[in-house]
Short mmCIF file of C-alpha atoms and ligand atoms in Angstrom, two decimals:
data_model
loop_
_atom_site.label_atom_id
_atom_site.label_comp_id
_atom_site.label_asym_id
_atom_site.label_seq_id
_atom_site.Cartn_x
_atom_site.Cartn_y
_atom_site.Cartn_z
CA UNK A 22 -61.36 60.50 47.55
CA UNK A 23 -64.60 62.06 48.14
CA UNK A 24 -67.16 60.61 49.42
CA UNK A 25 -69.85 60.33 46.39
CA UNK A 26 -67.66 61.65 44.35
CA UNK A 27 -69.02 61.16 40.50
CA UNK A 28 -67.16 60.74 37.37
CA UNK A 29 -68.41 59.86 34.20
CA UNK A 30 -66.29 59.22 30.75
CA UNK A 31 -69.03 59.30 27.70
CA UNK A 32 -69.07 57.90 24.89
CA UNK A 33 -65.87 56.41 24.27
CA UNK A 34 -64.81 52.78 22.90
CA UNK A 35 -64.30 51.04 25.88
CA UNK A 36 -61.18 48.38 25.00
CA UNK A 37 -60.98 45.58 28.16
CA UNK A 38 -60.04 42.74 27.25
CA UNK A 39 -60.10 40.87 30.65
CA UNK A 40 -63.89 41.81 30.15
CA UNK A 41 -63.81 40.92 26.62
CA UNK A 42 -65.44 44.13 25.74
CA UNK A 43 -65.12 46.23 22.98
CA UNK A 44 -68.13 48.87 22.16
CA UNK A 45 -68.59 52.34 22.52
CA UNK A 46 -69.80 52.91 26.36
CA UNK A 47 -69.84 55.11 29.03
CA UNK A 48 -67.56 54.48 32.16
CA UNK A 49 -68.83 55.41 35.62
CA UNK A 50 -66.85 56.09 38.61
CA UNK A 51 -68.15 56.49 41.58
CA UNK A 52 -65.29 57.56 45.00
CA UNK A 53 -62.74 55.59 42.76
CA UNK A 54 -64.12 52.54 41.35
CA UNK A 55 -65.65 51.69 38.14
CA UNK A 56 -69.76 51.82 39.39
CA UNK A 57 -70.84 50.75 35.64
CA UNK A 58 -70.14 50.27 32.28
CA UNK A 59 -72.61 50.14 29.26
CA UNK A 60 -74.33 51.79 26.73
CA UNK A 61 -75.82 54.13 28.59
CA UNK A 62 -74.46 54.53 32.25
CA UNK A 63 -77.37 55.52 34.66
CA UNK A 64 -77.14 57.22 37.68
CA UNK A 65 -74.76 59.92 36.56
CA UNK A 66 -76.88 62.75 38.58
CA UNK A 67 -76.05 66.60 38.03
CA UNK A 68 -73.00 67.08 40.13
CA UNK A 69 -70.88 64.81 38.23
CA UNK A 70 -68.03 65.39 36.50
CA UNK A 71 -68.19 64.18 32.57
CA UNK A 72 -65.25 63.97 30.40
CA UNK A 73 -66.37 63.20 26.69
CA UNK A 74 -65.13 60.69 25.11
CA UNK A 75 -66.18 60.23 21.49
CA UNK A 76 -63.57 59.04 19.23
CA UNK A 77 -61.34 57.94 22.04
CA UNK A 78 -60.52 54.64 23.33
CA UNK A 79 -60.87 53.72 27.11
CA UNK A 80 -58.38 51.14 28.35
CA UNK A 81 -57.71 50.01 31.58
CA UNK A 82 -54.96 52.03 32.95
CA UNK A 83 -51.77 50.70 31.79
CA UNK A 84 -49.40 48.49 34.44
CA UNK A 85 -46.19 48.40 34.20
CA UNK A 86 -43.89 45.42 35.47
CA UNK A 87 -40.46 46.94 35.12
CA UNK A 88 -39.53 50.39 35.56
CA UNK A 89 -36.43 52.16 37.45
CA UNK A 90 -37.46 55.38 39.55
CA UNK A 91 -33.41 55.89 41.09
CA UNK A 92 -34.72 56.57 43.87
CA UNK A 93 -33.16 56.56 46.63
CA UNK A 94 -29.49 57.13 45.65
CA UNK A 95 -29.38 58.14 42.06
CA UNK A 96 -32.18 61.34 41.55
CA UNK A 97 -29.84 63.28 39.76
CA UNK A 98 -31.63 60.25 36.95
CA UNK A 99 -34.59 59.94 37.98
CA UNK A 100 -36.86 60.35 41.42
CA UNK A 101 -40.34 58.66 41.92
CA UNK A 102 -41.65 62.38 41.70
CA UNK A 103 -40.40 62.51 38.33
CA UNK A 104 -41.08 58.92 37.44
CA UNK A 105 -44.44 58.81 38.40
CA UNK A 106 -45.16 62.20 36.21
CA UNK A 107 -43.60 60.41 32.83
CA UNK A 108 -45.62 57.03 34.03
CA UNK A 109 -48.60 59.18 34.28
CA UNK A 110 -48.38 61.34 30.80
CA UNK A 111 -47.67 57.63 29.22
CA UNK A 112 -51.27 56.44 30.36
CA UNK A 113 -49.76 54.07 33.46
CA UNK A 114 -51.69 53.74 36.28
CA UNK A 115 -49.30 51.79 38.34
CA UNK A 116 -45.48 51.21 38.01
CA UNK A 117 -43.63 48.52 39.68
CA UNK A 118 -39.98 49.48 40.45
CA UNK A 119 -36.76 47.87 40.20
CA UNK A 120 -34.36 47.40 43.69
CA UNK A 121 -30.99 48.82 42.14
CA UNK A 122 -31.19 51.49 44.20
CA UNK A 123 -28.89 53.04 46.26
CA UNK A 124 -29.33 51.81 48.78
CA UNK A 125 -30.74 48.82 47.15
CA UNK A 126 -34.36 47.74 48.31
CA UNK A 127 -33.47 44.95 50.46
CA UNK A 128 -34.84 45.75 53.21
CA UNK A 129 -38.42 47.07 54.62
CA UNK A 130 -36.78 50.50 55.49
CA UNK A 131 -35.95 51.35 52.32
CA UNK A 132 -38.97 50.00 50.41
CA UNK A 133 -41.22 52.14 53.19
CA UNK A 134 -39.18 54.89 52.12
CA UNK A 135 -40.20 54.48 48.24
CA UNK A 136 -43.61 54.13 49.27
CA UNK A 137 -43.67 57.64 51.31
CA UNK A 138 -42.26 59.53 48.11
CA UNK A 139 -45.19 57.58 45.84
CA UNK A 140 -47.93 58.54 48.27
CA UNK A 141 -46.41 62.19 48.01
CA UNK A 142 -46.17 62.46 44.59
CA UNK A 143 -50.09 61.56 44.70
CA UNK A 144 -50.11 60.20 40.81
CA UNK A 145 -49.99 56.57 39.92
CA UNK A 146 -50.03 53.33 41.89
CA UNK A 147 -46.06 52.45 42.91
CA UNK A 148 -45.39 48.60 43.60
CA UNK A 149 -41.50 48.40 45.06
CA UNK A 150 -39.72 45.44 43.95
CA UNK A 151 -37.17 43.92 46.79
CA UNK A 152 -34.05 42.19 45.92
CA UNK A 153 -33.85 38.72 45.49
CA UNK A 154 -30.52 38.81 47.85
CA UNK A 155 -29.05 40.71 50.16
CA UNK A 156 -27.53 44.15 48.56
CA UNK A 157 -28.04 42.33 45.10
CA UNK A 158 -24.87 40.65 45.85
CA UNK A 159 -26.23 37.16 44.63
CA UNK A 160 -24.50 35.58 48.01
CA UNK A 161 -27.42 35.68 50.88
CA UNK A 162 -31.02 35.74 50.69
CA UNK A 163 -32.87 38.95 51.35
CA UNK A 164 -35.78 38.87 54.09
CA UNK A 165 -38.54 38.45 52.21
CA UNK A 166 -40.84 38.56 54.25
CA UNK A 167 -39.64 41.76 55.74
CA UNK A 168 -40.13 43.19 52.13
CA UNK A 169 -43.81 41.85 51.58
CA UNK A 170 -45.22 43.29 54.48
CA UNK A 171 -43.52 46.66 53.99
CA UNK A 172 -45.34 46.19 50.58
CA UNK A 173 -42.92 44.60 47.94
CA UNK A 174 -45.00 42.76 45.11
CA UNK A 175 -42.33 40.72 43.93
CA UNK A 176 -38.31 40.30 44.04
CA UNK A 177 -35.41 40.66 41.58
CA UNK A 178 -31.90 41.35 41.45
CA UNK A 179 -32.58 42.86 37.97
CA UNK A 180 -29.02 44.37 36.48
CA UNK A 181 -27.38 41.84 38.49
CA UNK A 182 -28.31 38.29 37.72
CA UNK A 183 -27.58 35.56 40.83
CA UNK A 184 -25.23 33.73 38.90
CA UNK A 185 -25.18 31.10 41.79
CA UNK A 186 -27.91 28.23 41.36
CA UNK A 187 -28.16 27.17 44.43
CA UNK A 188 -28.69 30.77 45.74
CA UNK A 189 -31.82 31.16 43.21
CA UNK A 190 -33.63 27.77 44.17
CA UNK A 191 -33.62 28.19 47.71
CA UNK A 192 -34.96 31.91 46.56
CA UNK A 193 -37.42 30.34 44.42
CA UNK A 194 -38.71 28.06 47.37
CA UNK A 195 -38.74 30.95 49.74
CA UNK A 196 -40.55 32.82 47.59
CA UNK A 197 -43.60 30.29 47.57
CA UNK A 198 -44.33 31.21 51.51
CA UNK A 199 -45.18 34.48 50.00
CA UNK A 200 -46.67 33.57 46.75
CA UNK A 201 -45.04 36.01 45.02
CA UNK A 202 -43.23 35.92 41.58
CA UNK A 203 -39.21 36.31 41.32
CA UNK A 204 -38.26 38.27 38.64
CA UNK A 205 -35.28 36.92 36.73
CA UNK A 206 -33.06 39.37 34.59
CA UNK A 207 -31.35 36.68 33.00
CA UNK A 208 -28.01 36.78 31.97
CA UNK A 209 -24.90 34.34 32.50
CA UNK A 210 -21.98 37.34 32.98
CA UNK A 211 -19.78 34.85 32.02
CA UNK A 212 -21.10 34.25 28.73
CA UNK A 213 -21.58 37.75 27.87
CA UNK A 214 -18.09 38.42 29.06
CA UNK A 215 -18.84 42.24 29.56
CA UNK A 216 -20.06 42.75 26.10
CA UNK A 217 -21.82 45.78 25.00
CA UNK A 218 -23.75 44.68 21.99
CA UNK A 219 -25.30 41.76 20.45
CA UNK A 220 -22.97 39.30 19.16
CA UNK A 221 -23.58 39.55 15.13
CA UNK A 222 -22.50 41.10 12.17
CA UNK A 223 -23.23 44.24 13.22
CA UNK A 224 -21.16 44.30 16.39
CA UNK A 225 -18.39 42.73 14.22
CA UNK A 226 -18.50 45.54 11.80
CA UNK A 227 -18.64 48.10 14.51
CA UNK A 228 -15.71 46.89 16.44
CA UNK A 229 -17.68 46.37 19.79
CA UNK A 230 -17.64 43.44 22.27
CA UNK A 231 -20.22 41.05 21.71
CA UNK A 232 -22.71 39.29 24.02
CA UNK A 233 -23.73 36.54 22.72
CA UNK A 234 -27.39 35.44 22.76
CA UNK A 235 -26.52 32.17 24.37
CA UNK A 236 -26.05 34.60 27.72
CA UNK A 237 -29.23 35.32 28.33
CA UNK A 238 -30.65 31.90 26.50
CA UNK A 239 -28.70 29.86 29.24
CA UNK A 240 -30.22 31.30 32.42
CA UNK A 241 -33.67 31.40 30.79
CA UNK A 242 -32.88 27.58 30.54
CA UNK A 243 -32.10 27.06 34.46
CA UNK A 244 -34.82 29.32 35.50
CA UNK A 245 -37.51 26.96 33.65
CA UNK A 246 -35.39 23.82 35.52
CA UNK A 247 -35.79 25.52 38.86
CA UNK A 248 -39.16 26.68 37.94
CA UNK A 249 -40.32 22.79 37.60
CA UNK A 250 -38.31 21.56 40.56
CA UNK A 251 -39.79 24.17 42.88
CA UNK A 252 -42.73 24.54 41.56
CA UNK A 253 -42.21 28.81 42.82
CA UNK A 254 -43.29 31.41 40.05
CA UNK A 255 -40.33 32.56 37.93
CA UNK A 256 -41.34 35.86 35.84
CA UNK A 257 -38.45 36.49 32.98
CA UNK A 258 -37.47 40.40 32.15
CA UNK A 259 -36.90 41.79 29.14
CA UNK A 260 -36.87 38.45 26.90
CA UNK A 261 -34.65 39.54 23.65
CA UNK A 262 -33.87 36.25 21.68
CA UNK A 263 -35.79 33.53 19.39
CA UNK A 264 -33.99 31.03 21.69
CA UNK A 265 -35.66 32.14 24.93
CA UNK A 266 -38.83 32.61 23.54
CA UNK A 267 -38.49 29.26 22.46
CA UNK A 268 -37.75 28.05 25.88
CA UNK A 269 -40.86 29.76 26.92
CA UNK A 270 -42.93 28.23 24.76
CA UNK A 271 -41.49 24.65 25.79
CA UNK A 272 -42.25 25.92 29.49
CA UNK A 273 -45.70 26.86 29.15
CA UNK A 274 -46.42 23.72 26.57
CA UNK A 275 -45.51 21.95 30.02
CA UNK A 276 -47.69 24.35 31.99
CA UNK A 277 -45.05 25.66 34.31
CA UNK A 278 -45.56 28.78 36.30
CA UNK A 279 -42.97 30.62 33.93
CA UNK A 280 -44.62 34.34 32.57
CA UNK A 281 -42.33 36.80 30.26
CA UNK A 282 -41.67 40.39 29.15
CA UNK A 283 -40.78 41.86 26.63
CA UNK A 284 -39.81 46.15 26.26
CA UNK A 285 -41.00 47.89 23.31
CA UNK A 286 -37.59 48.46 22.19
CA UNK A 287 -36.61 45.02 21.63
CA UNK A 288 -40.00 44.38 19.91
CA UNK A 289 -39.23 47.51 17.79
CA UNK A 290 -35.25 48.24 16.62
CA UNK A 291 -32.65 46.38 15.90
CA UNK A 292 -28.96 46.25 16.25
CA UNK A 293 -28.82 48.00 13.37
CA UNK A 294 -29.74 50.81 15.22
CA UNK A 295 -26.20 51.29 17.08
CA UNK A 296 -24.65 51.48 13.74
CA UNK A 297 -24.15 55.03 14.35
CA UNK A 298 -23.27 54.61 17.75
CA UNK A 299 -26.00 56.48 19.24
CA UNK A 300 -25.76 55.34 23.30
CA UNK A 301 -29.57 55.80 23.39
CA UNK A 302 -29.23 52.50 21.93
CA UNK A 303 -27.16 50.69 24.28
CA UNK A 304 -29.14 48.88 26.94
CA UNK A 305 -28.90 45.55 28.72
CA UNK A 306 -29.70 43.04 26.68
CA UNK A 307 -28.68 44.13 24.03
CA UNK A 308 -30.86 45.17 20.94
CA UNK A 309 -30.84 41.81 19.08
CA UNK A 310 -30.81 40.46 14.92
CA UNK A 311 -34.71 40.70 13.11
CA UNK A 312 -35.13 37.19 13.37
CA UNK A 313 -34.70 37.80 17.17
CA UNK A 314 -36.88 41.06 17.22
CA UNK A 315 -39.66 39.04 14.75
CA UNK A 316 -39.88 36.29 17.57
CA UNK A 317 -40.64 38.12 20.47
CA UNK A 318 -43.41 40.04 18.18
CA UNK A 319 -44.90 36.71 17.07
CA UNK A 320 -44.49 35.05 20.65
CA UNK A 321 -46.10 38.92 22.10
CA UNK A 322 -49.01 37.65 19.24
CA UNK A 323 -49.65 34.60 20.64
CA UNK A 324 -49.03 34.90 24.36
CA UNK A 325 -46.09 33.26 24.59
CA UNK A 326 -44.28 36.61 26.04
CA UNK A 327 -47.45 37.74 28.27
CA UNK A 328 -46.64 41.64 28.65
CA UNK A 329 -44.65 44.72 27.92
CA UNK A 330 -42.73 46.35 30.43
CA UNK A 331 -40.98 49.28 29.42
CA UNK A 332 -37.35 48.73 31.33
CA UNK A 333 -37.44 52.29 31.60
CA UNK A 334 -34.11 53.63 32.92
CA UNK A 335 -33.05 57.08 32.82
CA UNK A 336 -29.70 58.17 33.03
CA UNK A 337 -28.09 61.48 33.47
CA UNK A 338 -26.41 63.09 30.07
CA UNK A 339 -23.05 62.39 32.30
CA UNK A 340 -23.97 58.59 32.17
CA UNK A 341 -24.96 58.55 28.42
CA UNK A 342 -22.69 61.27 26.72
CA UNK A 343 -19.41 58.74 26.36
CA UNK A 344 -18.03 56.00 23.91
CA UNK A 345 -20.60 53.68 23.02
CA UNK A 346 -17.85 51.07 25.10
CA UNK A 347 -18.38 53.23 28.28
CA UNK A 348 -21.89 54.38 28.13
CA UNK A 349 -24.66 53.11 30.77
CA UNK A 350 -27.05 50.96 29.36
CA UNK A 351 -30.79 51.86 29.56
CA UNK A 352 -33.34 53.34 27.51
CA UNK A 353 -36.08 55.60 29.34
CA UNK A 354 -39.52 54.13 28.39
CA UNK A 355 -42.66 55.30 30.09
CA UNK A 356 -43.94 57.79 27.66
CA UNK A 357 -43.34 56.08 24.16
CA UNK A 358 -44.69 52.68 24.99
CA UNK A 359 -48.31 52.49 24.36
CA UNK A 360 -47.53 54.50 20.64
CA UNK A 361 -44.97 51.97 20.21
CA UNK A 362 -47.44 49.13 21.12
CA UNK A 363 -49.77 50.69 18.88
CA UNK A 364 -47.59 51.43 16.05
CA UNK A 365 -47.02 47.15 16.18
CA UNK A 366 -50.74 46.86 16.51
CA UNK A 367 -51.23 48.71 13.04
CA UNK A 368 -48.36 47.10 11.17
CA UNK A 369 -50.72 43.86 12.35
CA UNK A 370 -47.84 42.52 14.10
CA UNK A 371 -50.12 41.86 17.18
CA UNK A 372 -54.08 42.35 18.14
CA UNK A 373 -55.00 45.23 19.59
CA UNK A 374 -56.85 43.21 22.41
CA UNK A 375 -53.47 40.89 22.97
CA UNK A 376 -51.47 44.43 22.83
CA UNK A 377 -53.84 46.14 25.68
CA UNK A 378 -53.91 42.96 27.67
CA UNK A 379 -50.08 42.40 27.56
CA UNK A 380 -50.30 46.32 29.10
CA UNK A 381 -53.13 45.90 30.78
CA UNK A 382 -54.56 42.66 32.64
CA UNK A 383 -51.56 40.48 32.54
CA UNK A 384 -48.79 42.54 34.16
CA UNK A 385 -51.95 43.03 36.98
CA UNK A 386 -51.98 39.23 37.28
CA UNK A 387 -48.31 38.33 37.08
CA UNK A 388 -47.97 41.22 40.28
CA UNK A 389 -51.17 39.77 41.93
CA UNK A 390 -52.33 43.50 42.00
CA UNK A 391 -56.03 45.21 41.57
CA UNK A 392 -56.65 46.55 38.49
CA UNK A 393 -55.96 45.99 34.63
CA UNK A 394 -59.71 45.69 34.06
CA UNK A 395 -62.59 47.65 33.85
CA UNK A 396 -65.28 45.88 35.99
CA UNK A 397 -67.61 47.08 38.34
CA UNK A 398 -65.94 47.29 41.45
CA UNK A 399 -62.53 47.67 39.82
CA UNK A 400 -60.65 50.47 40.85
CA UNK A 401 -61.42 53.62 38.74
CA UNK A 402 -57.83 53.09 36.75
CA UNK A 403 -58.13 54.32 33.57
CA UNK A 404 -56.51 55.60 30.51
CA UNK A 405 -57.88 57.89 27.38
CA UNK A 406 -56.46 57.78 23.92
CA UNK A 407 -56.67 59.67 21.29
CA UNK A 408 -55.69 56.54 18.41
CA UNK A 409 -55.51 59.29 15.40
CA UNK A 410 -53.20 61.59 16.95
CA UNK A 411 -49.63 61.91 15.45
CA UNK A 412 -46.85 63.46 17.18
CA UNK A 413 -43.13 63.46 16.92
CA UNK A 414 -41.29 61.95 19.93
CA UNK A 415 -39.61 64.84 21.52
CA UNK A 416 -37.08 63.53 24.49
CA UNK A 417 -36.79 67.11 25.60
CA UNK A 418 -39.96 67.17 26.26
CA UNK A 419 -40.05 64.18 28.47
CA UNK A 420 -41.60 64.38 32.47
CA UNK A 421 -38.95 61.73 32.83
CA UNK A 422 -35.57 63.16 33.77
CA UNK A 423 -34.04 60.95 31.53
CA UNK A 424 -34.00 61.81 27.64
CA UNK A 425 -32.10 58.69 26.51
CA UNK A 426 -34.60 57.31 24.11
CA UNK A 427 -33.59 55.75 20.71
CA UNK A 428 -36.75 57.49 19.59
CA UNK A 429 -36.22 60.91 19.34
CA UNK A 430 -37.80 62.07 16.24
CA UNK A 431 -39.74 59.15 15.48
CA UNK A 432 -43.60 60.05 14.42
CA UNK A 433 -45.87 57.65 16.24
CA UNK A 434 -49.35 58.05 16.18
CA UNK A 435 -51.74 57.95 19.51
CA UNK A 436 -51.63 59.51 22.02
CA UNK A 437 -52.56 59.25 25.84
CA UNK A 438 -55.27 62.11 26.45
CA UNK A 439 -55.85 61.70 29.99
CA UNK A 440 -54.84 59.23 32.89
CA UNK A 441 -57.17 58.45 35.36
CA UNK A 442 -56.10 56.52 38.93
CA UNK A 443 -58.53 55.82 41.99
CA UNK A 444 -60.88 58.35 39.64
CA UNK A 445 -58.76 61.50 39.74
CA UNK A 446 -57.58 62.59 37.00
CA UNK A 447 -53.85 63.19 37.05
CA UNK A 448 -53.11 63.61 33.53
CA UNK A 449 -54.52 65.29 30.99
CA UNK A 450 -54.08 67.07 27.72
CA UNK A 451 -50.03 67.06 27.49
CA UNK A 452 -50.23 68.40 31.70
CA UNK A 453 -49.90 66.71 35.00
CA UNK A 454 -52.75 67.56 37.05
CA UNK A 455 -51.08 67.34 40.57
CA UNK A 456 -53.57 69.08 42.95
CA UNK A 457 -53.41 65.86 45.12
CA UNK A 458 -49.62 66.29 45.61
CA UNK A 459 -49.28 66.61 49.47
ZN1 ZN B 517 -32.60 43.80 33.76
#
């Protein structure tokens, strides 16, 4: 960043919820951080940049918990190059990624090695998540403390759940030394019995293994058990069921350290939507019933699941373009998930404050990272929306390598104008403005 180097965004409707503000402001950014924000931002001087604003909203740049860059080991899906473009053109300003890697991030090597390619690609904030064990092979712990000081925000063995208890406590305990959270993608492999949909009249119709809610219900169970014997910070991926949601609620009620996702595709289809056995659909867990979709929206509502995370996992056409039985599971995320937020925001499923901060401020908190709020002093993260523009989702058309999105052809409305991290701009207007790329 330059030294001095000025940016100001005018006139927009500055949404920040962690600030509780909502009016039409100017932003100013001054080398990176947000310098002031008000009705009239002084200090702007001649040489600085201005990007108008009027009729757009300003959020906080989005965060996002959960996302799977492939890389290393699998770029032929995705690479953090790539990844960091579709994060970028989706209004994120910082991506936490998943260790199922190959190799897996277990260790500080490989999580330096992620951070290298980030700093490369020069476009949004990367935050590498380490496994929870060794190799994600749910047997021995991995070193966390390795992982933290190579730069690891928090751990998971997400895709592979540590179906051993004892393994996850002592995890959970360890975990405290570095105060940070432990991801849980939760799923008893026994109960779901290597299903591929959810268990329901649908899958009966269709012919296809079932995975019964209980599967993911159960584990969300023991992590809220461990959660109050350890007293360690258990974060829950991709809730999908009224029962866990439930759980949640009983967990917080209690004022446990237990915080939840949910993906905009489970807050937005259905397992109707494999009826035509589209694999774009099939992802881990499974898309669930409406009363299970209608209780993560209501629990999204009311805090009980605290943010979206997209899950976004690309897949090559090779992985995708099989029987529905054989398919991969994964659904690429990054650059429908604010329209999708949005698109629950105006069918008044959820506020448009609780929507931003579930993108926004929470996911920040749950990582212990900077940003998600639009402060002075905060870094310059920011994202620009146009809220009246429709467009039709074109997979194609993606950054992402991946084009496996339920959505194709869907017309959502709002769009991400620009994306602005550490005050660069490295989106804007449908293009990836990569002039910092080293
Ligand atoms: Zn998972």
């Amino acid at each position: 960043m330059n030294s001095g180097r000025r940016l100001l965004i005018r006139g927009g409707r500055v949404i920040d919820p962690a600030s509780g503000r909502d009016a039409v402001a100017d932003v100013l950014v001054v080398d990176g951080a947000v310098a002031a924000v008000g009705p009239d931002a002084a200090g702007a001087g001649a040489d600085c940049e201005v990007i108008e604003a009027a009729g757009l909203w300003v959020f906080p740049g989005l965060i996002d918990l959960h996302v799977h860059l492939r890389e290393p080991g699998y770029e032929y899906k995705e690479t953090v190059l790539t990844g960091c473009r579709a994060a970028a053109a989706g209004g994120f300003t910082a991506v936490a990624c998943m260790p199922n890697t190959d190799p897996p991030n277990d260790s500080a090597a490989v999580t330096r090695a992620i951070m290298r390619k980030a700093e490369e690609a020069a476009l949004v904030r990367v935050y590498p998540i380490g496994c929870i064990t060794a190799g994600q092979q749910g047997q021995r712990m991995a070193e966390f403390g390795d992982l933290v000081s190579a730069g690891c925000r928090a751990v998971s063995d997400d895709g592979h759940p540590v179906m051993n208890a004892g393994v996850m406590r002592r995890a959970l305990e360890y975990s405290r030394y570095f105060d940070i959270p432990v991801i849980s993608h939760c799923e008893d492999l026994h109960l779901a019995g290597g299903g591929v949909a959810h268990e329901g009249a649908v899958a009966t119709r269709l012919g296809l293994k079932p995975i019964p809610a209980a599967a993911e219900e159960a584990m969300v169970a023991r992590e809220v058990v461990l959660a109050r014997q350890t007293g360690a910070r258990v974060h829950i991926a991709h809730v999908s069921t009224r029962g866990s949601v439930s759980l949640l609620a009983a967990a917080k009620a209690e004022g446990l350290p237990v915080t939840a996702e949910a993906t905009p595709h489970h807050l937005t289809l259905t397992d109707e939507a494999i009826s035509g056995f589209d694999t774009a659909t099939k992802v881990n867990p499974p898309l669930r019933s409406a009363e299970d979709r209608d209780a993560l929206r209501l629990a999204l509502a009311e805090g009980i699941i605290d943010a979206v995370a997209t899950d976004h996992a690309p897949h090559g056409l090779a992985d995708k373009d099989l029987e529905f039985d054989a398919a991969a599971n994964g659904i690429v995320g990054l650059e429908t998930a604010l329209s999708l937020v949005l698109r629950l925001v105006a069918e008044g499923s959820c506020s448009l404050h609780r929507a931003i901060d579930a993108l926004t401020w929470r996911p920040a908190r749950i990582l212990g990272v900077p940003g998600g709020r639009l402060a002075p002093g905060d870094p310059a993260d920011i994202a620009l929306i146009d809220p009246e523009e429709a467009w039709t989702v074109d997979p194609d058309a993606f950054f992402s390598k991946g084009r496996n999105s339920p959505f194709r052809g869907w017309r959502l409305t709002g769009r991400v104008r620009a994306t602005i991290v550490a005050g660069r701009i490295v989106f804007r207007d449908g293009a990836i403005v990569d002039e910092g790329r080293r």
